[in-house]
GROMACS .gro file of N, CA and C in nm:
model
  450
    1MET      N    1   9.619  11.193  12.920
    1MET     CA    2   9.546  11.208  13.019
    1MET      C    3   9.552  11.066  13.104
    2SER      N    4   9.511  11.059  13.245
    2SER     CA    5   9.503  10.945  13.319
    2SER      C    6   9.339  10.887  13.306
    3LYS      N    7   9.332  10.781  13.327
    3LYS     CA    8   9.223  10.703  13.343
    3LYS      C    9   9.197  10.698  13.467
    4ARG      N   10   9.033  10.741  13.494
    4ARG     CA   11   8.955  10.712  13.630
    4ARG      C   12   8.928  10.551  13.622
    5GLU      N   13   8.892  10.514  13.763
    5GLU     CA   14   8.861  10.392  13.772
    5GLU      C   15   8.731  10.357  13.683
    6GLY      N   16   8.638  10.436  13.693
    6GLY     CA   17   8.503  10.424  13.680
    6GLY      C   18   8.530  10.394  13.506
    7GLU      N   19   8.617  10.471  13.431
    7GLU     CA   20   8.643  10.436  13.304
    7GLU      C   21   8.622  10.309  13.215
    8LYS      N   22   8.574  10.281  13.120
    8LYS     CA   23   8.640  10.183  13.044
    8LYS      C   24   8.702  10.194  12.870
    9GLU      N   25   8.791  10.152  12.851
    9GLU     CA   26   8.902  10.176  12.749
    9GLU      C   27   8.812  10.164  12.628
   10ILE      N   28   8.801  10.238  12.519
   10ILE     CA   29   8.692  10.200  12.362
   10ILE      C   30   8.794  10.178  12.284
   11GLU      N   31   8.734  10.070  12.252
   11GLU     CA   32   8.847   9.979  12.126
   11GLU      C   33   8.759  10.041  11.984
   12GLU      N   34   8.857  10.036  11.898
   12GLU     CA   35   8.763  10.095  11.769
   12GLU      C   36   8.783   9.917  11.670
   13VAL      N   37   8.653   9.948  11.635
   13VAL     CA   38   8.650   9.818  11.540
   13VAL      C   39   8.644   9.865  11.388
   14THR      N   40   8.719   9.836  11.321
   14THR     CA   41   8.670   9.898  11.172
   14THR      C   42   8.624   9.764  11.085
   15THR      N   43   8.453   9.794  11.038
   15THR     CA   44   8.379   9.705  10.968
   15THR      C   45   8.354   9.764  10.864
   16LEU      N   46   8.315   9.695  10.737
   16LEU     CA   47   8.225   9.747  10.624
   16LEU      C   48   8.078   9.742  10.660
   17THR      N   49   7.969   9.861  10.642
   17THR     CA   50   7.877   9.853  10.663
   17THR      C   51   7.775   9.782  10.629
   18GLU      N   52   7.795   9.733  10.537
   18GLU     CA   53   7.695   9.617  10.441
   18GLU      C   54   7.755   9.493  10.510
   19THR      N   55   7.638   9.409  10.535
   19THR     CA   56   7.657   9.271  10.553
   19THR      C   57   7.601   9.196  10.432
   20LYS      N   58   7.678   9.124  10.384
   20LYS     CA   59   7.660   9.032  10.291
   20LYS      C   60   7.586   8.858  10.300
   21ALA      N   61   7.509   8.843  10.191
   21ALA     CA   62   7.473   8.695  10.237
   21ALA      C   63   7.546   8.597  10.210
   22ALA      N   64   7.607   8.464  10.239
   22ALA     CA   65   7.676   8.358  10.238
   22ALA      C   66   7.710   8.354  10.069
   23GLY      N   67   7.801   8.369  10.030
   23GLY     CA   68   7.826   8.340   9.858
   23GLY      C   69   7.818   8.466   9.799
   24GLU      N   70   7.822   8.541   9.819
   24GLU     CA   71   7.795   8.683   9.792
   24GLU      C   72   7.902   8.796   9.783
   25GLU      N   73   7.958   8.799   9.709
   25GLU     CA   74   8.106   8.909   9.692
   25GLU      C   75   8.078   9.050   9.742
   26VAL      N   76   8.165   9.094   9.829
   26VAL     CA   77   8.171   9.219   9.863
   26VAL      C   78   8.303   9.300   9.811
   27PHE      N   79   8.256   9.414   9.718
   27PHE     CA   80   8.344   9.444   9.612
   27PHE      C   81   8.414   9.601   9.703
   28GLY      N   82   8.539   9.599   9.678
   28GLY     CA   83   8.648   9.749   9.656
   28GLY      C   84   8.657   9.778   9.552
   29VAL      N   85   8.756   9.879   9.557
   29VAL     CA   86   8.846   9.947   9.447
   29VAL      C   87   9.002   9.946   9.462
   30ALA      N   88   9.049   9.892   9.420
   30ALA     CA   89   9.227   9.916   9.419
   30ALA      C   90   9.247   9.981   9.327
   31HIS      N   91   9.325  10.107   9.325
   31HIS     CA   92   9.358  10.195   9.288
   31HIS      C   93   9.533  10.176   9.283
   32ILE      N   94   9.594  10.139   9.119
   32ILE     CA   95   9.679  10.097   9.155
   32ILE      C   96   9.780  10.229   9.106
   33PHE      N   97   9.900  10.238   9.130
   33PHE     CA   98   9.956  10.400   9.069
   33PHE      C   99  10.071  10.328   9.050
   34ALA      N  100  10.112  10.304   8.907
   34ALA     CA  101  10.273  10.219   8.911
   34ALA      C  102  10.369  10.344   8.840
   35SER      N  103  10.454  10.438   8.895
   35SER     CA  104  10.511  10.505   8.810
   35SER      C  105  10.654  10.481   8.861
   36PHE      N  106  10.747  10.501   8.772
   36PHE     CA  107  10.901  10.456   8.758
   36PHE      C  108  11.006  10.479   8.881
   37ASN      N  109  10.925  10.556   8.985
   37ASN     CA  110  10.996  10.549   9.098
   37ASN      C  111  10.921  10.505   9.243
   38ASP      N  112  10.750  10.457   9.210
   38ASP     CA  113  10.700  10.417   9.330
   38ASP      C  114  10.612  10.355   9.263
   39THR      N  115  10.533  10.240   9.359
   39THR     CA  116  10.436  10.209   9.322
   39THR      C  117  10.302  10.198   9.455
   40PHE      N  118  10.200  10.218   9.431
   40PHE     CA  119  10.094  10.262   9.538
   40PHE      C  120   9.949  10.154   9.489
   41VAL      N  121   9.955  10.088   9.572
   41VAL     CA  122   9.807   9.998   9.598
   41VAL      C  123   9.735  10.092   9.724
   42HIS      N  124   9.611  10.133   9.681
   42HIS     CA  125   9.522  10.202   9.772
   42HIS      C  126   9.396  10.135   9.764
   43VAL      N  127   9.340  10.077   9.833
   43VAL     CA  128   9.198  10.011   9.836
   43VAL      C  129   9.065  10.115   9.893
   44THR      N  130   8.993  10.114   9.835
   44THR     CA  131   8.926  10.219   9.896
   44THR      C  132   8.743  10.120   9.889
   45ASP      N  133   8.615  10.174   9.942
   45ASP     CA  134   8.536  10.113   9.900
   45ASP      C  135   8.475  10.121   9.779
   46LEU      N  136   8.370  10.092   9.712
   46LEU     CA  137   8.301  10.134   9.592
   46LEU      C  138   8.328  10.297   9.549
   47SER      N  139   8.252  10.363   9.632
   47SER     CA  140   8.288  10.512   9.623
   47SER      C  141   8.411  10.581   9.630
   48GLY      N  142   8.482  10.510   9.641
   48GLY     CA  143   8.616  10.570   9.647
   48GLY      C  144   8.631  10.674   9.769
   49ARG      N  145   8.540  10.676   9.883
   49ARG     CA  146   8.536  10.769   9.960
   49ARG      C  147   8.624  10.721  10.071
   50GLU      N  148   8.604  10.608  10.109
   50GLU     CA  149   8.656  10.561  10.228
   50GLU      C  150   8.767  10.477  10.216
   51THR      N  151   8.899  10.514  10.266
   51THR     CA  152   9.030  10.411  10.224
   51THR      C  153   9.022  10.300  10.339
   52LEU      N  154   9.047  10.169  10.281
   52LEU     CA  155   9.001  10.074  10.335
   52LEU      C  156   9.176  10.041  10.376
   53CYS      N  157   9.281  10.024  10.265
   53CYS     CA  158   9.428  10.032  10.333
   53CYS      C  159   9.517  10.097  10.168
   54ARG      N  160   9.584  10.104  10.229
   54ARG     CA  161   9.696  10.215  10.134
   54ARG      C  162   9.869  10.150  10.169
   55VAL      N  163   9.915  10.107  10.068
   55VAL     CA  164  10.067  10.052  10.104
   55VAL      C  165  10.108  10.071   9.973
   56THR      N  166  10.260  10.127   9.989
   56THR     CA  167  10.324  10.161   9.889
   56THR      C  168  10.485  10.061   9.890
   57GLY      N  169  10.548  10.092   9.745
   57GLY     CA  170  10.656   9.998   9.769
   57GLY      C  171  10.780  10.021   9.826
   58GLY      N  172  10.777  10.147   9.845
   58GLY     CA  173  10.861  10.218   9.958
   58GLY      C  174  10.868  10.183  10.102
   59MET      N  175  10.724  10.131  10.136
   59MET     CA  176  10.687  10.085  10.282
   59MET      C  177  10.757   9.913  10.298
   60LYS      N  178  10.777   9.897  10.184
   60LYS     CA  179  10.829   9.744  10.215
   60LYS      C  180  10.959   9.686  10.168
   61VAL      N  181  11.043   9.809  10.106
   61VAL     CA  182  11.176   9.764  10.085
   61VAL      C  183  11.281   9.888  10.137
   62LYS      N  184  11.374   9.828  10.146
   62LYS     CA  185  11.423   9.948  10.247
   62LYS      C  186  11.534  10.053  10.123
   63ALA      N  187  11.596   9.974  10.040
   63ALA     CA  188  11.656  10.066   9.911
   63ALA      C  189  11.582  10.147   9.843
   64ASP      N  190  11.621  10.268   9.807
   64ASP     CA  191  11.534  10.343   9.726
   64ASP      C  192  11.522  10.300   9.591
   65ARG      N  193  11.647  10.270   9.522
   65ARG     CA  194  11.620  10.204   9.409
   65ARG      C  195  11.525  10.134   9.376
   66ASP      N  196  11.466  10.065   9.493
   66ASP     CA  197  11.373   9.893   9.477
   66ASP      C  198  11.258   9.943   9.496
   67GLU      N  199  11.210  10.079   9.527
   67GLU     CA  200  11.047  10.089   9.542
   67GLU      C  201  10.963  10.070   9.449
   68ALA      N  202  11.029  10.082   9.320
   68ALA     CA  203  10.943  10.064   9.156
   68ALA      C  204  10.946   9.934   9.140
   69SER      N  205  11.014   9.849   9.187
   69SER     CA  206  11.064   9.699   9.156
   69SER      C  207  10.915   9.613   9.178
   70PRO      N  208  10.921   9.521   9.080
   70PRO     CA  209  10.784   9.430   9.060
   70PRO      C  210  10.764   9.356   9.202
   71TYR      N  211  10.901   9.342   9.290
   71TYR     CA  212  10.889   9.254   9.418
   71TYR      C  213  10.863   9.323   9.505
   72ALA      N  214  10.857   9.452   9.513
   72ALA     CA  215  10.785   9.561   9.637
   72ALA      C  216  10.641   9.570   9.592
   73ALA      N  217  10.610   9.589   9.498
   73ALA     CA  218  10.467   9.581   9.430
   73ALA      C  219  10.429   9.474   9.469
   74MET      N  220  10.462   9.348   9.470
   74MET     CA  221  10.422   9.258   9.507
   74MET      C  222  10.373   9.216   9.654
   75LEU      N  223  10.480   9.256   9.721
   75LEU     CA  224  10.485   9.279   9.891
   75LEU      C  225  10.352   9.374   9.952
   76ALA      N  226  10.367   9.453   9.869
   76ALA     CA  227  10.249   9.593   9.890
   76ALA      C  228  10.110   9.558   9.886
   77ALA      N  229  10.096   9.424   9.744
   77ALA     CA  230   9.950   9.403   9.712
   77ALA      C  231   9.905   9.310   9.807
   78GLN      N  232  10.015   9.207   9.875
   78GLN     CA  233  10.022   9.104   9.932
   78GLN      C  234   9.937   9.148  10.094
   79ASP      N  235  10.008   9.282  10.097
   79ASP     CA  236   9.965   9.340  10.216
   79ASP      C  237   9.830   9.377  10.232
   80CYS      N  238   9.791   9.480  10.126
   80CYS     CA  239   9.643   9.507  10.121
   80CYS      C  240   9.561   9.394  10.088
   81ALA      N  241   9.578   9.299  10.029
   81ALA     CA  242   9.466   9.195  10.005
   81ALA      C  243   9.458   9.115  10.135
   82GLN      N  244   9.538   9.114  10.232
   82GLN     CA  245   9.529   9.030  10.338
   82GLN      C  246   9.442   9.141  10.467
   83LYS      N  247   9.443   9.266  10.431
   83LYS     CA  248   9.371   9.370  10.491
   83LYS      C  249   9.241   9.384  10.472
   84CYS      N  250   9.253   9.377  10.326
   84CYS     CA  251   9.116   9.341  10.305
   84CYS      C  252   9.014   9.241  10.330
   85LYS      N  253   9.083   9.082  10.329
   85LYS     CA  254   9.024   8.969  10.375
   85LYS      C  255   8.980   9.018  10.556
   86ASP      N  256   9.053   9.071  10.589
   86ASP     CA  257   9.035   9.104  10.734
   86ASP      C  258   8.894   9.172  10.746
   87LEU      N  259   8.905   9.314  10.645
   87LEU     CA  260   8.775   9.392  10.668
   87LEU      C  261   8.649   9.324  10.603
   88GLY      N  262   8.668   9.199  10.533
   88GLY     CA  263   8.567   9.143  10.482
   88GLY      C  264   8.550   9.181  10.313
   89VAL      N  265   8.637   9.219  10.275
   89VAL     CA  266   8.607   9.248  10.098
   89VAL      C  267   8.668   9.150  10.029
   90THR      N  268   8.624   9.113   9.955
   90THR     CA  269   8.626   8.937   9.874
   90THR      C  270   8.703   8.981   9.706
   91ALA      N  271   8.626   9.071   9.709
   91ALA     CA  272   8.672   9.081   9.531
   91ALA      C  273   8.732   9.255   9.539
   92LEU      N  274   8.748   9.297   9.435
   92LEU     CA  275   8.829   9.387   9.361
   92LEU      C  276   8.815   9.417   9.216
   93HIS      N  277   8.744   9.570   9.201
   93HIS     CA  278   8.790   9.641   9.079
   93HIS      C  279   8.891   9.689   9.091
   94ILE      N  280   8.975   9.689   8.971
   94ILE     CA  281   9.111   9.781   8.953
   94ILE      C  282   9.115   9.885   8.852
   95LYS      N  283   9.173   9.981   8.913
   95LYS     CA  284   9.190  10.077   8.867
   95LYS      C  285   9.331  10.131   8.853
   96MET      N  286   9.379  10.117   8.707
   96MET     CA  287   9.532  10.096   8.707
   96MET      C  288   9.595  10.226   8.634
   97ARG      N  289   9.678  10.278   8.694
   97ARG     CA  290   9.701  10.448   8.640
   97ARG      C  291   9.859  10.433   8.646
   98ALA      N  292   9.894  10.541   8.540
   98ALA     CA  293  10.054  10.562   8.511
   98ALA      C  294  10.075  10.692   8.514
   99THR      N  295  10.174  10.794   8.546
   99THR     CA  296  10.225  10.915   8.549
   99THR      C  297  10.103  11.004   8.500
  100GLY      N  298  10.112  11.000   8.353
  100GLY     CA  299  10.035  11.090   8.277
  100GLY      C  300  10.057  11.216   8.255
  101GLY      N  301   9.952  11.270   8.204
  101GLY     CA  302   9.967  11.425   8.211
  101GLY      C  303  10.076  11.421   8.088
  102ASN      N  304  10.183  11.545   8.084
  102ASN     CA  305  10.273  11.550   7.975
  102ASN      C  306  10.386  11.433   8.013
  103ARG      N  307  10.403  11.349   8.100
  103ARG     CA  308  10.490  11.236   8.103
  103ARG      C  309  10.421  11.138   8.055
  104THR      N  310  10.542  11.053   8.094
  104THR     CA  311  10.462  10.892   8.047
  104THR      C  312  10.357  10.857   8.049
  105LYS      N  313  10.270  10.792   7.976
  105LYS     CA  314  10.169  10.712   7.957
  105LYS      C  315  10.132  10.566   8.008
  106SER      N  316  10.285  10.508   8.011
  106SER     CA  317  10.317  10.374   8.014
  106SER      C  318  10.295  10.331   8.160
  107PRO      N  319  10.260  10.247   8.236
  107PRO     CA  320  10.250  10.212   8.353
  107PRO      C  321  10.406  10.151   8.404
  108GLY      N  322  10.455  10.168   8.529
  108GLY     CA  323  10.586  10.107   8.594
  108GLY      C  324  10.574   9.968   8.594
  109PRO      N  325  10.734   9.963   8.599
  109PRO     CA  326  10.740   9.817   8.616
  109PRO      C  327  10.617   9.707   8.756
  110GLY      N  328  10.582   9.788   8.844
  110GLY     CA  329  10.539   9.709   8.932
  110GLY      C  330  10.387   9.688   8.911
  111ALA      N  331  10.332   9.750   8.778
  111ALA     CA  332  10.191   9.766   8.791
  111ALA      C  333  10.147   9.588   8.765
  112GLN      N  334  10.239   9.521   8.723
  112GLN     CA  335  10.145   9.402   8.646
  112GLN      C  336  10.165   9.301   8.775
  113ALA      N  337  10.295   9.318   8.858
  113ALA     CA  338  10.335   9.215   8.953
  113ALA      C  339  10.229   9.251   9.057
  114ALA      N  340  10.187   9.417   9.067
  114ALA     CA  341  10.060   9.447   9.173
  114ALA      C  342   9.952   9.329   9.151
  115LEU      N  343   9.895   9.360   9.061
  115LEU     CA  344   9.783   9.303   8.972
  115LEU      C  345   9.776   9.162   8.990
  116ARG      N  346   9.879   9.090   8.974
  116ARG     CA  347   9.924   8.940   8.996
  116ARG      C  348   9.895   8.881   9.142
  117ALA      N  349   9.940   8.973   9.209
  117ALA     CA  350   9.990   8.919   9.313
  117ALA      C  351   9.832   8.942   9.444
  118LEU      N  352   9.744   9.026   9.361
  118LEU     CA  353   9.620   9.026   9.432
  118LEU      C  354   9.536   8.916   9.391
  119ALA      N  355   9.556   8.890   9.290
  119ALA     CA  356   9.483   8.789   9.243
  119ALA      C  357   9.494   8.632   9.277
  120ARG      N  358   9.648   8.636   9.320
  120ARG     CA  359   9.722   8.481   9.377
  120ARG      C  360   9.693   8.521   9.524
  121ALA      N  361   9.653   8.659   9.556
  121ALA     CA  362   9.647   8.655   9.683
  121ALA      C  363   9.498   8.540   9.768
  122GLY      N  364   9.414   8.561   9.619
  122GLY     CA  365   9.283   8.512   9.644
  122GLY      C  366   9.149   8.623   9.637
  123MET      N  367   9.187   8.721   9.593
  123MET     CA  368   9.077   8.850   9.592
  123MET      C  369   9.033   8.807   9.428
  124LYS      N  370   8.891   8.790   9.436
  124LYS     CA  371   8.857   8.834   9.311
  124LYS      C  372   8.855   8.944   9.203
  125ILE      N  373   8.879   8.929   9.064
  125ILE     CA  374   8.923   9.076   9.013
  125ILE      C  375   8.744   9.101   8.879
  126GLY      N  376   8.731   9.215   8.961
  126GLY     CA  377   8.611   9.223   8.876
  126GLY      C  378   8.657   9.306   8.771
  127ARG      N  379   8.611   9.432   8.697
  127ARG     CA  380   8.645   9.521   8.595
  127ARG      C  381   8.811   9.592   8.621
  128ILE      N  382   8.876   9.580   8.519
  128ILE     CA  383   9.003   9.628   8.527
  128ILE      C  384   8.983   9.761   8.435
  129GLU      N  385   9.050   9.828   8.504
  129GLU     CA  386   9.036  10.004   8.410
  129GLU      C  387   9.184  10.051   8.401
  130ASP      N  388   9.181  10.142   8.302
  130ASP     CA  389   9.308  10.206   8.286
  130ASP      C  390   9.249  10.362   8.290
  131VAL      N  391   9.318  10.421   8.423
  131VAL     CA  392   9.263  10.589   8.427
  131VAL      C  393   9.395  10.642   8.423
  132THR      N  394   9.496  10.657   8.332
  132THR     CA  395   9.606  10.726   8.327
  132THR      C  396   9.529  10.888   8.279
  133PRO      N  397   9.547  10.963   8.322
  133PRO     CA  398   9.511  11.087   8.276
  133PRO      C  399   9.598  11.155   8.132
  134ILE      N  400   9.500  11.137   8.034
  134ILE     CA  401   9.537  11.184   7.888
  134ILE      C  402   9.498  11.309   7.854
  135PRO      N  403   9.585  11.418   7.847
  135PRO     CA  404   9.549  11.524   7.796
  135PRO      C  405   9.505  11.523   7.684
  136THR      N  406   9.410  11.655   7.647
  136THR     CA  407   9.337  11.689   7.526
  136THR      C  408   9.449  11.778   7.462
  137ASP      N  409   9.498  11.856   7.544
  137ASP     CA  410   9.606  11.948   7.495
  137ASP      C  411   9.700  11.987   7.643
  138SER      N  412   9.776  11.968   7.623
  138SER     CA  413   9.874  11.995   7.756
  138SER      C  414  10.032  12.101   7.717
  139THR      N  415  10.053  12.142   7.869
  139THR     CA  416  10.146  12.236   7.892
  139THR      C  417  10.297  12.133   7.769
  140ARG      N  418  10.382  12.272   7.788
  140ARG     CA  419  10.473  12.218   7.753
  140ARG      C  420  10.604  12.099   7.789
  141ARG      N  421  10.604  12.005   7.743
  141ARG     CA  422  10.706  11.890   7.812
  141ARG      C  423  10.825  11.945   7.819
  142LYS      N  424  10.904  11.869   7.966
  142LYS     CA  425  11.047  11.907   7.989
  142LYS      C  426  11.123  11.848   7.891
  143SER      N  427  11.216  11.921   7.866
  143SER     CA  428  11.348  11.861   7.768
  143SER      C  429  11.351  11.972   7.683
  144GLY      N  430  11.432  12.037   7.612
  144GLY     CA  431  11.449  12.173   7.521
  144GLY      C  432  11.427  12.108   7.425
  145ARG      N  433  11.424  12.222   7.321
  145ARG     CA  434  11.398  12.212   7.191
  145ARG      C  435  11.407  12.083   7.081
  146ARG      N  436  11.553  12.036   7.149
  146ARG     CA  437  11.620  11.933   7.056
  146ARG      C  438  11.601  11.841   7.108
  147GLY      N  439  11.496  11.808   7.237
  147GLY     CA  440  11.470  11.677   7.328
  147GLY      C  441  11.593  11.647   7.386
  148ARG      N  442  11.604  11.538   7.473
  148ARG     CA  443  11.678  11.492   7.544
  148ARG      C  444  11.776  11.385   7.485
  149ARG      N  445  11.913  11.477   7.467
  149ARG     CA  446  12.043  11.376   7.418
  149ARG      C  447  12.073  11.280   7.507
  150LEU      N  448  12.114  11.163   7.408
  150LEU     CA  449  12.195  11.052   7.487
  150LEU      C  450  12.332  11.066   7.467
   0.00000   0.00000   0.00000
């Protein structure tokens, strides 16, 4: 739409609603999902409802095979840390997740690198929690009766 002469352009500014005293930490939650195909670093507010920043390893590297690499995870975490600082978040609780379910319960290669990069970027780390979904009983796993033969 075209602008009229009397209208002003409205600029959106994203900030956190809480303003803290000096020296007090403003916490967010970093959800790190590390599979063997990609690494997601997703920062939300404490409730998890409002997304502050979401960067994946695939957004940082060109080659598909490098999406899950520690280097891509490190770049993604550095981006998120910078955005968090701009928004005023100074500390993060970490929720680490692997693929889980009836697939692998161990996190991919980018998990350690992402956590380390967040800490190195100057973010204070609160609680670290593993939130990989573990089934109490599950559907049948992929691969046949005699398993995957190499």
